[in-house]
Short mmCIF file of C-alpha atoms and ligand atoms in Angstrom, two decimals:
data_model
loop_
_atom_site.label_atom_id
_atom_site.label_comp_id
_atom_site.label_asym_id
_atom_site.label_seq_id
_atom_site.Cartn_x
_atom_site.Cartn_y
_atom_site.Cartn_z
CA UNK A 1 -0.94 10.30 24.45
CA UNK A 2 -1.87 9.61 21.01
CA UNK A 3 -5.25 9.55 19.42
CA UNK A 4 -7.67 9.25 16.32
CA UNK A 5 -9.86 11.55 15.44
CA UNK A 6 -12.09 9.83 12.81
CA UNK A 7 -15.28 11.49 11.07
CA UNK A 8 -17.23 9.32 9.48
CA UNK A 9 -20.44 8.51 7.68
CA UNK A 10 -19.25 9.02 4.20
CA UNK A 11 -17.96 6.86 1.38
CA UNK A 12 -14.50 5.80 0.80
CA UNK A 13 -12.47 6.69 -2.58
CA UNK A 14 -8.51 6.49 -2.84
CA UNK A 15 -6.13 4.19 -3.58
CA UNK A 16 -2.75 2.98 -1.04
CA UNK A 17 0.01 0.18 -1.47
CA UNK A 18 -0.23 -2.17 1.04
CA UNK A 19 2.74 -2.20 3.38
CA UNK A 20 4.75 -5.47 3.78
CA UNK A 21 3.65 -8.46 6.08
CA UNK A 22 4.33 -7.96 9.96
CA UNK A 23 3.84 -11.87 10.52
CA UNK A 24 6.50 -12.64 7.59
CA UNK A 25 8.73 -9.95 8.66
CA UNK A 26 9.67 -10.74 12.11
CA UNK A 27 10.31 -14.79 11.74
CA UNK A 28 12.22 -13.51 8.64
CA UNK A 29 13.94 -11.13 10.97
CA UNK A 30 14.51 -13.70 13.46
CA UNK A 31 15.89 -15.85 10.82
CA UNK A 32 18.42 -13.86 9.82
CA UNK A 33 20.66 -14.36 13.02
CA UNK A 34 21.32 -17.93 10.87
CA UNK A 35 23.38 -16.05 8.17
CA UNK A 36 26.38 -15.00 7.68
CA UNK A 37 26.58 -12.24 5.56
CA UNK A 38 24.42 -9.25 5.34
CA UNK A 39 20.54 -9.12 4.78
CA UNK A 40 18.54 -6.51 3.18
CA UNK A 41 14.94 -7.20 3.85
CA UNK A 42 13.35 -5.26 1.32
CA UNK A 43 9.90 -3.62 1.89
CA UNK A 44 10.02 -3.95 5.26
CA UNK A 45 7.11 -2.53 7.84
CA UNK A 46 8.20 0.05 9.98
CA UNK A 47 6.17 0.05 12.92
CA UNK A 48 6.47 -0.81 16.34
CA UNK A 49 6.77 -4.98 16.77
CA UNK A 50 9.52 -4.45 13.90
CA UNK A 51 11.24 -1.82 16.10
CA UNK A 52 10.76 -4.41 19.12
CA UNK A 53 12.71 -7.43 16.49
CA UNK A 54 15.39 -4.61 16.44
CA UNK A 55 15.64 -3.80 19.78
CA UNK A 56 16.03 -7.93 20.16
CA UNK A 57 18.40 -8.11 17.22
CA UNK A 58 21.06 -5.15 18.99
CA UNK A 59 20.46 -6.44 22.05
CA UNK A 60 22.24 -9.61 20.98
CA UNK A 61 24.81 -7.95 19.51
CA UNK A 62 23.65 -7.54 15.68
CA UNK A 63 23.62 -4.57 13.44
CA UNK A 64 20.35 -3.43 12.06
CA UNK A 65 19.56 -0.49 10.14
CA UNK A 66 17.33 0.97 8.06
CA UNK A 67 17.95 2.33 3.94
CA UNK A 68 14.95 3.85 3.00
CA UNK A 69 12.16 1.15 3.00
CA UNK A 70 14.93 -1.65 3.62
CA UNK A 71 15.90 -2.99 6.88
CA UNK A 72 20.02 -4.20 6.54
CA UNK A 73 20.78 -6.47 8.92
CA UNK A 74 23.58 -8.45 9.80
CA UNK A 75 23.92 -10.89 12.42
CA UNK A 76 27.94 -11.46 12.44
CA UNK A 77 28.37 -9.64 15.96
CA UNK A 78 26.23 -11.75 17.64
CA UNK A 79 27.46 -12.18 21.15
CA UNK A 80 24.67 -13.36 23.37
CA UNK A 81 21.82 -15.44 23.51
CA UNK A 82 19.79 -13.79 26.34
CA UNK A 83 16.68 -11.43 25.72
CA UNK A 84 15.70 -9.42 28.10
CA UNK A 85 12.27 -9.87 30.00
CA UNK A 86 11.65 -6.51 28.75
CA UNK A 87 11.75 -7.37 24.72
CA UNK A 88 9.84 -10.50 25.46
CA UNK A 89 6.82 -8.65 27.11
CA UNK A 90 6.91 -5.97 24.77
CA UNK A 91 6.22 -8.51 22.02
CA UNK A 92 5.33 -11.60 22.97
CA UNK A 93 6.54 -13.43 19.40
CA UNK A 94 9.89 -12.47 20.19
CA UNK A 95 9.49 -16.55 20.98
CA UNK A 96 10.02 -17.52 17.49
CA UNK A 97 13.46 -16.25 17.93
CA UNK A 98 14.40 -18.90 20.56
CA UNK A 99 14.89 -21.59 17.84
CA UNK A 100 16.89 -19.15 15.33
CA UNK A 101 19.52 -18.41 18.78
CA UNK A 102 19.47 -21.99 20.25
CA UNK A 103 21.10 -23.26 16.72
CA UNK A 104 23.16 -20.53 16.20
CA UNK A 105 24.75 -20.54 19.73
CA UNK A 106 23.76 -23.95 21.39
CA UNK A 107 22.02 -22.48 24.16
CA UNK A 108 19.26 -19.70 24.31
CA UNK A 109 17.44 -17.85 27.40
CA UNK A 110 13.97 -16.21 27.68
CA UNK A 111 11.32 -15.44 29.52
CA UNK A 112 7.98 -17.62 29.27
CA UNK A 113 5.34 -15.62 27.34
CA UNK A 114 2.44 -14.95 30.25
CA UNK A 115 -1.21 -14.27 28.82
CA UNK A 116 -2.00 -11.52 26.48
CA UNK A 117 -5.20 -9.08 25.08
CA UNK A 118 -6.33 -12.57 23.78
CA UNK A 119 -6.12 -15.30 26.45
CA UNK A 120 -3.60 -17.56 27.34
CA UNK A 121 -0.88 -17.59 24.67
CA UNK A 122 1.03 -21.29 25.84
CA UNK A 123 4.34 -22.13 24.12
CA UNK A 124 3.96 -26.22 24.99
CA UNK A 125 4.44 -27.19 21.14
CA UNK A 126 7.60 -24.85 20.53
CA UNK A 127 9.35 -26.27 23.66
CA UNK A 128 7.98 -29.95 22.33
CA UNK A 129 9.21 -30.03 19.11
CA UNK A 130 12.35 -28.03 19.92
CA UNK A 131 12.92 -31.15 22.60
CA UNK A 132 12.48 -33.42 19.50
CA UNK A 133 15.39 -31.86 17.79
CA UNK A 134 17.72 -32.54 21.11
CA UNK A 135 17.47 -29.35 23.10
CA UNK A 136 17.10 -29.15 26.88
CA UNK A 137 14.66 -27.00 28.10
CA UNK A 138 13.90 -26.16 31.57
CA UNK A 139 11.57 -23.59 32.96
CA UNK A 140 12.97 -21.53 36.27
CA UNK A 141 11.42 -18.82 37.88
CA UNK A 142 9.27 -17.69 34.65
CA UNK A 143 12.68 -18.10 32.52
CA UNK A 144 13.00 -20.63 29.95
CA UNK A 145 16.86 -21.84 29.99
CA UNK A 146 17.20 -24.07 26.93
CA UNK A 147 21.06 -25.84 25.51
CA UNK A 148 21.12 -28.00 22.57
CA UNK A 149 25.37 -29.39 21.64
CA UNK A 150 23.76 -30.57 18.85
CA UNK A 151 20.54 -30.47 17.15
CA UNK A 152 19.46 -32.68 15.05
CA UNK A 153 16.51 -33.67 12.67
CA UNK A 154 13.52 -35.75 13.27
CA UNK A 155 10.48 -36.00 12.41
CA UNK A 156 8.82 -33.75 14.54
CA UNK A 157 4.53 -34.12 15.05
CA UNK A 158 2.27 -30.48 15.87
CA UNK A 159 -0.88 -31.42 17.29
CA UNK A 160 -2.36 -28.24 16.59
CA UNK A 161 -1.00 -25.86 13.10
CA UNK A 162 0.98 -23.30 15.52
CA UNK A 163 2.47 -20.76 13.50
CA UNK A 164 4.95 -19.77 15.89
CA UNK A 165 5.92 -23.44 16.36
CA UNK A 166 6.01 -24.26 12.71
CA UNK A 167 8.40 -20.79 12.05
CA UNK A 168 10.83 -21.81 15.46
CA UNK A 169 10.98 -25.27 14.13
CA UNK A 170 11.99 -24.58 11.09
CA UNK A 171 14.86 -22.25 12.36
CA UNK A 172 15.82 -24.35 14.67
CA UNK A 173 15.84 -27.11 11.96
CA UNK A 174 18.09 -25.08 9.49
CA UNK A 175 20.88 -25.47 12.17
CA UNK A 176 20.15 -29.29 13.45
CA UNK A 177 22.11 -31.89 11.18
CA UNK A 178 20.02 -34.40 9.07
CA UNK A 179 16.33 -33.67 8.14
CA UNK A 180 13.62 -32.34 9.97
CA UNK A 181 9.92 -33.25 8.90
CA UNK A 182 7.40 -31.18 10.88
CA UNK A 183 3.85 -32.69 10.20
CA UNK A 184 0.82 -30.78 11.09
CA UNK A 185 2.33 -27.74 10.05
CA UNK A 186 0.30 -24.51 9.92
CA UNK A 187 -0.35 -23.61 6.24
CA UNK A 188 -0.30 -19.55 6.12
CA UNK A 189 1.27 -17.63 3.60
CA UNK A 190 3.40 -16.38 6.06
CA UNK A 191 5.39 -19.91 6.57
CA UNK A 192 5.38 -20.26 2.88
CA UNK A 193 7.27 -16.00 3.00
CA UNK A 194 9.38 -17.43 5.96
CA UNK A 195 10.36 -20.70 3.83
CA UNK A 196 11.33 -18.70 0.61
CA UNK A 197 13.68 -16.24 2.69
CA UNK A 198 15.53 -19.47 4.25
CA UNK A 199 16.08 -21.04 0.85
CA UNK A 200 17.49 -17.32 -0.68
CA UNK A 201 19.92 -17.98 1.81
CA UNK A 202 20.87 -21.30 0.71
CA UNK A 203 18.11 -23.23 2.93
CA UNK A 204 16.65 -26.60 1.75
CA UNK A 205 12.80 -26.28 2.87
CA UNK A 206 9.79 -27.96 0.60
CA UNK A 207 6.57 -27.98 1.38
CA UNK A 208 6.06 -25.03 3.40
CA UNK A 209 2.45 -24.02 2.99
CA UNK A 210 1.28 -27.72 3.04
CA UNK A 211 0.66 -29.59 6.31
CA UNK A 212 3.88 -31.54 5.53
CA UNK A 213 7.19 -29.08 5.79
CA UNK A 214 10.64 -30.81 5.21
CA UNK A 215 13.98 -28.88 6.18
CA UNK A 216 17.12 -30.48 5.34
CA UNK A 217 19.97 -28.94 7.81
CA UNK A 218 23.56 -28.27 8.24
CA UNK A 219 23.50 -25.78 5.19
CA UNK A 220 25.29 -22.73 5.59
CA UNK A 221 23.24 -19.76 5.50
CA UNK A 222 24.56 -16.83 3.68
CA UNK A 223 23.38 -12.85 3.47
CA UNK A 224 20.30 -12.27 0.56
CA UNK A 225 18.47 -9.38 -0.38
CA UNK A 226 14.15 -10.59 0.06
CA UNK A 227 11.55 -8.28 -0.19
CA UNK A 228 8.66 -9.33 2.16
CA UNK A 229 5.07 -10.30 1.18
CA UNK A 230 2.26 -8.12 1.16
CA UNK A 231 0.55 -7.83 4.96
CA UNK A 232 -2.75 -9.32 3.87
CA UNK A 233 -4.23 -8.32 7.72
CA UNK A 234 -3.72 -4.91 6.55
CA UNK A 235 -5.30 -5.12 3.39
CA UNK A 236 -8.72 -6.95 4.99
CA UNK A 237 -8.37 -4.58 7.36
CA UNK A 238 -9.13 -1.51 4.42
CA UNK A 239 -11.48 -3.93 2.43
CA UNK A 240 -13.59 -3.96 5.53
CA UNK A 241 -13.05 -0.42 6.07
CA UNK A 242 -15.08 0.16 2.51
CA UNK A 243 -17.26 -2.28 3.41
CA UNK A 244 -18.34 -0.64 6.07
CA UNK A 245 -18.36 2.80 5.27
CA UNK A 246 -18.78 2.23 1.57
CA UNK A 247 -17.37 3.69 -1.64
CA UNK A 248 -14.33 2.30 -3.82
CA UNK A 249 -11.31 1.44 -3.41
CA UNK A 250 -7.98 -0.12 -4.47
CA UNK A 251 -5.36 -1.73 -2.60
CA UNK A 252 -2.13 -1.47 -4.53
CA UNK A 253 0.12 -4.74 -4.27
CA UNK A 254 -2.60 -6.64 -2.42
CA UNK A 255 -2.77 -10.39 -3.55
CA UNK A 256 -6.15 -11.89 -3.54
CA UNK A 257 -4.85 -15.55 -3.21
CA UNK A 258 -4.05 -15.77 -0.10
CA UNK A 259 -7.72 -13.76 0.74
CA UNK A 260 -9.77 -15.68 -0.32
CA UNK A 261 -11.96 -16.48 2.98
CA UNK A 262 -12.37 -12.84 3.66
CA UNK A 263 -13.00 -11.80 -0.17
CA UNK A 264 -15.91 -14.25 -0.24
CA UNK A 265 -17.11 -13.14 2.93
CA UNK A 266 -17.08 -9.37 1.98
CA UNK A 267 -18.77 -10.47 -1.38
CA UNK A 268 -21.84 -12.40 0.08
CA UNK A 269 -21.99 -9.16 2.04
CA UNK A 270 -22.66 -7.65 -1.40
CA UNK A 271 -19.41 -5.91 -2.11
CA UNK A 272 -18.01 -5.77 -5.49
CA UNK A 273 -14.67 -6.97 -4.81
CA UNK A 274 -12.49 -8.01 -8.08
CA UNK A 275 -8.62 -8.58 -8.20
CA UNK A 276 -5.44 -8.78 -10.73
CA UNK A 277 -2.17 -8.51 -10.51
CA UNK A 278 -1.56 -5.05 -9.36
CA UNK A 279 -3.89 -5.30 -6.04
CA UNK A 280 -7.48 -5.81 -4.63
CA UNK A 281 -10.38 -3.39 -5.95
CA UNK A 282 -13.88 -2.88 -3.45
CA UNK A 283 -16.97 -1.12 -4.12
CA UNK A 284 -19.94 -0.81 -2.43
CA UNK A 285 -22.99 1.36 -1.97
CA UNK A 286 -25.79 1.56 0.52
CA UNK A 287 -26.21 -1.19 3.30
CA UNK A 288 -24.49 -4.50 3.52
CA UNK A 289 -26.14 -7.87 3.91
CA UNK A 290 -25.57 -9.82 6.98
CA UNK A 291 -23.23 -13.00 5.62
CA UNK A 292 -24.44 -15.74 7.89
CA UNK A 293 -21.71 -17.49 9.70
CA UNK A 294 -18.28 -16.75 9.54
CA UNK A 295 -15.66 -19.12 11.85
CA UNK A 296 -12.49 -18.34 12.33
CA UNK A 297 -9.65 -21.13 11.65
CA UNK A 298 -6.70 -21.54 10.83
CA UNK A 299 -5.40 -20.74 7.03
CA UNK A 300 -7.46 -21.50 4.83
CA UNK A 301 -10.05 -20.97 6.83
CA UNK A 302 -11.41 -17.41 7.90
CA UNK A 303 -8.19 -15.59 9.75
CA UNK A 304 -8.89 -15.18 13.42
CA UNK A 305 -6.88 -11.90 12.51
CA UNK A 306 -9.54 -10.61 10.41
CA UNK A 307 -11.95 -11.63 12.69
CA UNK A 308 -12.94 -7.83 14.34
CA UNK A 309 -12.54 -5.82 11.38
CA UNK A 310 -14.96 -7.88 9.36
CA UNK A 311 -17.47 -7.41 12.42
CA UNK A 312 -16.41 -4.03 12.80
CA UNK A 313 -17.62 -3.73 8.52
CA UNK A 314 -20.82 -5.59 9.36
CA UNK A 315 -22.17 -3.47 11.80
CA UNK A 316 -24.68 -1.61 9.56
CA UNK A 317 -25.54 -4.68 7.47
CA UNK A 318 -29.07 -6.04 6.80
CA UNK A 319 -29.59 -9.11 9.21
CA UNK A 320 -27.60 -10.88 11.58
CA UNK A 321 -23.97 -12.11 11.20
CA UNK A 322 -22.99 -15.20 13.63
CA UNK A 323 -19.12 -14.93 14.42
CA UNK A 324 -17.48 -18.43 16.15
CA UNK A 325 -13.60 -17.90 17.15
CA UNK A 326 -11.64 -20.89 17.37
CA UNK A 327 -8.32 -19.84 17.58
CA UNK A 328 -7.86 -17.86 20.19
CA UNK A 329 -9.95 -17.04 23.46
CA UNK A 330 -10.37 -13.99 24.34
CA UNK A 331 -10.55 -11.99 21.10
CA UNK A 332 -13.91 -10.26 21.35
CA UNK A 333 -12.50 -7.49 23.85
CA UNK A 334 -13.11 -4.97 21.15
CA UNK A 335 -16.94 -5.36 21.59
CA UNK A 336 -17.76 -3.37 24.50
CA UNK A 337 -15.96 -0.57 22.84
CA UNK A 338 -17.83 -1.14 19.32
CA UNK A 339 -21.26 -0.69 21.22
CA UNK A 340 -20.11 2.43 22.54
CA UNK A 341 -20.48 3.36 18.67
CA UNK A 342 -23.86 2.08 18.60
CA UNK A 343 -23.37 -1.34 17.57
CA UNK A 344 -25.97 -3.89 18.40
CA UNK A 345 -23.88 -7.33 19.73
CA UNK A 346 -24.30 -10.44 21.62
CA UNK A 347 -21.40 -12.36 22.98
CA UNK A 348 -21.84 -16.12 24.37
CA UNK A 349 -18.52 -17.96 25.31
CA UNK A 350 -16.63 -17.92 21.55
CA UNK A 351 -19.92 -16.83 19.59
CA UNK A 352 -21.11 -13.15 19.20
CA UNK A 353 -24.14 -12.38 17.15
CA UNK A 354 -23.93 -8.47 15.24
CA UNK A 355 -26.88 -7.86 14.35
CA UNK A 356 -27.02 -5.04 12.21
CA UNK A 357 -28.07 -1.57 12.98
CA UNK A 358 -29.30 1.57 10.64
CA UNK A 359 -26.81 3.67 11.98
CA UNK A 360 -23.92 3.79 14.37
CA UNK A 361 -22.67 7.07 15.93
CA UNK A 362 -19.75 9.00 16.81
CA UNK A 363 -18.09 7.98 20.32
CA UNK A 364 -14.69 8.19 22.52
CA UNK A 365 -13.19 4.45 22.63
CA UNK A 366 -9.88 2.41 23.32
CA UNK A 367 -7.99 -0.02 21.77
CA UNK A 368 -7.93 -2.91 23.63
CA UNK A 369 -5.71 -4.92 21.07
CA UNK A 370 -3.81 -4.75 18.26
CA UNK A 371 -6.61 -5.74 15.44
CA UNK A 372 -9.30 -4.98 18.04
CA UNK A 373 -8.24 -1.03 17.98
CA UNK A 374 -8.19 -1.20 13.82
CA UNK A 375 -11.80 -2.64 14.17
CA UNK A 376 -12.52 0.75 15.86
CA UNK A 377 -11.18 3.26 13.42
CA UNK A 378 -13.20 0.73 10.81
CA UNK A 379 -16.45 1.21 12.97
CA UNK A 380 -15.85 5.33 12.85
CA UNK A 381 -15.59 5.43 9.34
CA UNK A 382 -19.45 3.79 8.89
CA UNK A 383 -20.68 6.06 12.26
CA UNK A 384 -22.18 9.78 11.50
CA UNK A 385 -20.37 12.26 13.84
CA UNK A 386 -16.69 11.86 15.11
CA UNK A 387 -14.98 9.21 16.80
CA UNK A 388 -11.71 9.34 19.07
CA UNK A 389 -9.88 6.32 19.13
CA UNK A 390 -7.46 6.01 21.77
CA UNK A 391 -4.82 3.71 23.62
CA UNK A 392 -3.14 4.12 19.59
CA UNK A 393 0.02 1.71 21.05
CA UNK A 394 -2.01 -1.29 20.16
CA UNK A 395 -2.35 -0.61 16.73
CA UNK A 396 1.10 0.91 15.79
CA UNK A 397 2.12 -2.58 16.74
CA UNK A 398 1.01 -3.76 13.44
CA UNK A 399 0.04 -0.53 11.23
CA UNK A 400 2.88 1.37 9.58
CA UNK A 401 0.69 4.40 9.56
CA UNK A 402 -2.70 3.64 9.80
CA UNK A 403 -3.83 7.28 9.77
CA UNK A 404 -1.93 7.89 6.65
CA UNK A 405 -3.48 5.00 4.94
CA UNK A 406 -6.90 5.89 5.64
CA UNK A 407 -6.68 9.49 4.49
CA UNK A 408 -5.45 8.29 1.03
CA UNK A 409 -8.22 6.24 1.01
CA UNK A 410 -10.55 9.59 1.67
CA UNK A 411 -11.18 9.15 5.28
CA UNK A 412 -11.46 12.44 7.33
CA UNK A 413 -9.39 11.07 10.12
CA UNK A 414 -6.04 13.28 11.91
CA UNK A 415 -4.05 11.92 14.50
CA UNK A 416 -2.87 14.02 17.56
CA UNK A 417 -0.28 13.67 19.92
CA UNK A 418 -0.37 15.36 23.20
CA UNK A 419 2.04 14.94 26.32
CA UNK A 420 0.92 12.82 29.44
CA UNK A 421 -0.53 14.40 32.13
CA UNK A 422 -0.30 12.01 34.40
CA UNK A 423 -3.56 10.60 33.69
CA UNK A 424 -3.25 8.83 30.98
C1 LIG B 501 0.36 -16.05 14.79
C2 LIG B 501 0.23 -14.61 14.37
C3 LIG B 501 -1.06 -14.02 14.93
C4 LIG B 501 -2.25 -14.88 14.51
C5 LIG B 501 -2.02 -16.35 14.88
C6 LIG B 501 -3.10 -17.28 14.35
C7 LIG B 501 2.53 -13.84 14.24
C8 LIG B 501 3.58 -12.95 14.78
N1 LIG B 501 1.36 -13.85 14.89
O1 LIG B 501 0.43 -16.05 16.21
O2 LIG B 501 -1.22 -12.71 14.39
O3 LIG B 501 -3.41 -14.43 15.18
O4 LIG B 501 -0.75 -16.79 14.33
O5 LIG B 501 -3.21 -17.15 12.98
O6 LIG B 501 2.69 -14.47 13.22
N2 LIG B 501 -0.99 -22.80 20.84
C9 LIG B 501 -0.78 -23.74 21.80
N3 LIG B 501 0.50 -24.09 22.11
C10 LIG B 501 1.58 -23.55 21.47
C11 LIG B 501 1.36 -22.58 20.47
C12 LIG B 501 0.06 -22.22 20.17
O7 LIG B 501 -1.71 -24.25 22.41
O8 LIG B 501 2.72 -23.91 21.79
C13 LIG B 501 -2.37 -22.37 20.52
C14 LIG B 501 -2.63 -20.89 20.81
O9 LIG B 501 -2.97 -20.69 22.15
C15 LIG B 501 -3.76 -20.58 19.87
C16 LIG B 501 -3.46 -21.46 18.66
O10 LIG B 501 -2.57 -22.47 19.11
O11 LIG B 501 -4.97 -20.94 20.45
C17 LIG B 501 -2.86 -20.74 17.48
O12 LIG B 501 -1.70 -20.08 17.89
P1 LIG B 501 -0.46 -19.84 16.93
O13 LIG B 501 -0.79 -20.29 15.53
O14 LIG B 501 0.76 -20.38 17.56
O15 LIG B 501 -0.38 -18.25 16.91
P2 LIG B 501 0.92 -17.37 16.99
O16 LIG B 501 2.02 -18.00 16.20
O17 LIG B 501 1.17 -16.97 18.39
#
């Protein structure tokens, strides 16, 4: 078993480079089984859904391996187009590579994605718009059996900006023949990361990061070397972190653009948050101030990812902050585990209410999800005394090294890893 130990109640002061994106990474990772040719993906994450995209990748036959910070992979074995119930529950956006498999091979198999940590995670507008593009899909026994001779490109309408639809769509669109328009497209960063990958490859996609995303296919796709976007999850994570806690901080290779929602949020908290080139600065001192209403939506709006850290920062803030998540819902699980720490929140249906306390105190808590478990380590660093964070699984999903990170940052945190009991 794994665990935190996290002292906090003092500032922060450091500096750390901000590892590269987990969302861009694995679509990018899935889209590589459309290339011929070798693929370095350059500053890729390594941490645990990436190890779960490799798993996926060898499973099917693919070599992946890693040179230094680089993943090389390349897809030219490929010799199935199954994955394994056990790779789809261990991530459950191993979906995103049904699109990249069904035009590579015709036909793809997985299981259906059950619920998860945050509710009901349904993949209606994936199998709709893959349907649009010609495939047959059927659902047996909890496995999803889809076959597509051809594929080929249509306009194709979201209802809703699904991320994982918009990414499997425009995989799947790569291999269909003709052009693929996918309106209501979701706008983040990420698509825009996954988008610029494709066309070093020899892709044809415009527009990604507008609503409107057009993929002309039939191209061949050849090998590229693409060095992945900064995670910008991670990097709100440790701007919260110093809000919380205070002090100052900067995040190397950090990119405030595509921010924005939780930079203005942390600076009507009172931070002093400024930005250039090189990465994101914070500084703060004493108490925050509550910042009224923050919803979640999807990009540009407030990122339902960021959605527990920025609570977790707000604890010990003057007033009361009103949180409203739209996205997903289930995704206040980490509360019961934040009061534990002291915290002083109300949950109603998809509202919750922090209001903010003088001080928050040392506690033993679990993870309960991936960005619900790095709202706890947040939390520690503002609470007097020590915290142990367990249950660390959830959070190595989507931290390279969280404790690492921290520490260069000036956080008195240490990780320990002791064998099961048969407890645990
Ligand atoms: C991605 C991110 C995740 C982030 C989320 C929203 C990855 C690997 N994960 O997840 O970190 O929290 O975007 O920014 O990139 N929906 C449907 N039907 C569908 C698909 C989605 O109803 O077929 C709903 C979902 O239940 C949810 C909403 O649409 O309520 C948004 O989900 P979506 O954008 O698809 O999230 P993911 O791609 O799963």
């Amino acid at each position: 078993m794994s665990r935190l130990f996290i002292r906090g109640g003092r500032p922060l002061a450091g500096e750390v480079s901000i590892q590269g994106a987990k969302n861009s990474v694995l679509p990018i990772l899935a889209a590589t089984i459309l290339t011929a040719g070798q693929v370095e993906v350059r500053h890729c994450p390594a941490l645990r859904d990436v190890d779960a995209a490799v798993r996926i990748l060898r499973a099917l036959g693919c070599d992946a391996r890693w040179e230094g910070t680089s993943l090389v992979v390349d897809t030219s074995g490929l010799n199935d187009w199954a994955i394994s119930d056990i790779l789809m529950r261990e991530m459950r956006s191993s979906v995103i590579f049904l699109g990249a498999i069904l035009a590579r091979c015709g036909q793809a198999r997985c299981s259906m994605p059950g619920g998860c940590e945050l509710g009901p995670r349904p993949i209606d507008l994936h199998t709709a718009g893959l349907r649009r593009l010609g495939a047959d899909i059927r659902e047996e026994g909890g496995t999803l059996l889809c076959r597509a001779e051809k594929l080929t490109g249509r306009q194709v309408v979201l209802s809703l900006p699904s991320v994982g639809a918009t990414e499997n769509l425009m995989l799947a669109a790569c291999g269909a023949e003709g052009t693929t328009v996918i309106l209501g497209a979701a706008r983040e960063p990420e698509i825009e990361d996954l988008a610029l990958f494709l066309n070093a490859c020899g892709a044809r996609v415009t527009g990604a990061g507008s609503g409107t995303v057009t993929v002309e296919g039939g191209r061949k796709l050849h090998g590229c070397a693409y060095t992945v976007m900064p995670d910008r999850i991670a990097a709100a994570t440790y701007l919260c972190c110093c809000a919380g806690a205070g002090g100052d901080i900067f995040l190397r290779g950090a990119r405030e653009q595509e921010l924005f929602a939780v930079t203005d949020a942390l600076r009507r908290a009172g931070c002093c948050v400024t930005s250039d080139s090189a990465g994101i600065a914070c500084a703060c001192a004493g108490r925050r101030q509550s910042v009224g209403s923050v919803r979640t939506a999807p990009y540009p709006g407030f990122p339902t990812d960021a959605q527990a850290v920025l609570m977790a920062g707000l604890l010990r803030s003057r007033g009361a902050t009103v949180f409203e998540e739209t996205v997903f819902e289930n995704r206040y699980r980490h509360v019961d585990e934040l009061r534990r720490l002291g915290a002083d929140i109300r949950v109603s249906g998809r509202v919750a209410v922090v209001s903010g306390v003088e001080t928050l105190h040392g506690a033993a808590v679990e993870c309960t999800d991936l960005r619900g478990g790095a709202a706890l380590c947040t939390a520690a660093l503002a609470a007097e005394g020590e915290t142990c964070v367990r249950a660390l699984h959830h959070i190595d999903r989507g931290y390279e090294d969280i404790r690492r990170d921290l520490a260069a940052l000036g956080a008195d945190i240490e990780r320990k890893e002791t064998r099961l009991t048969g407890q645990e």
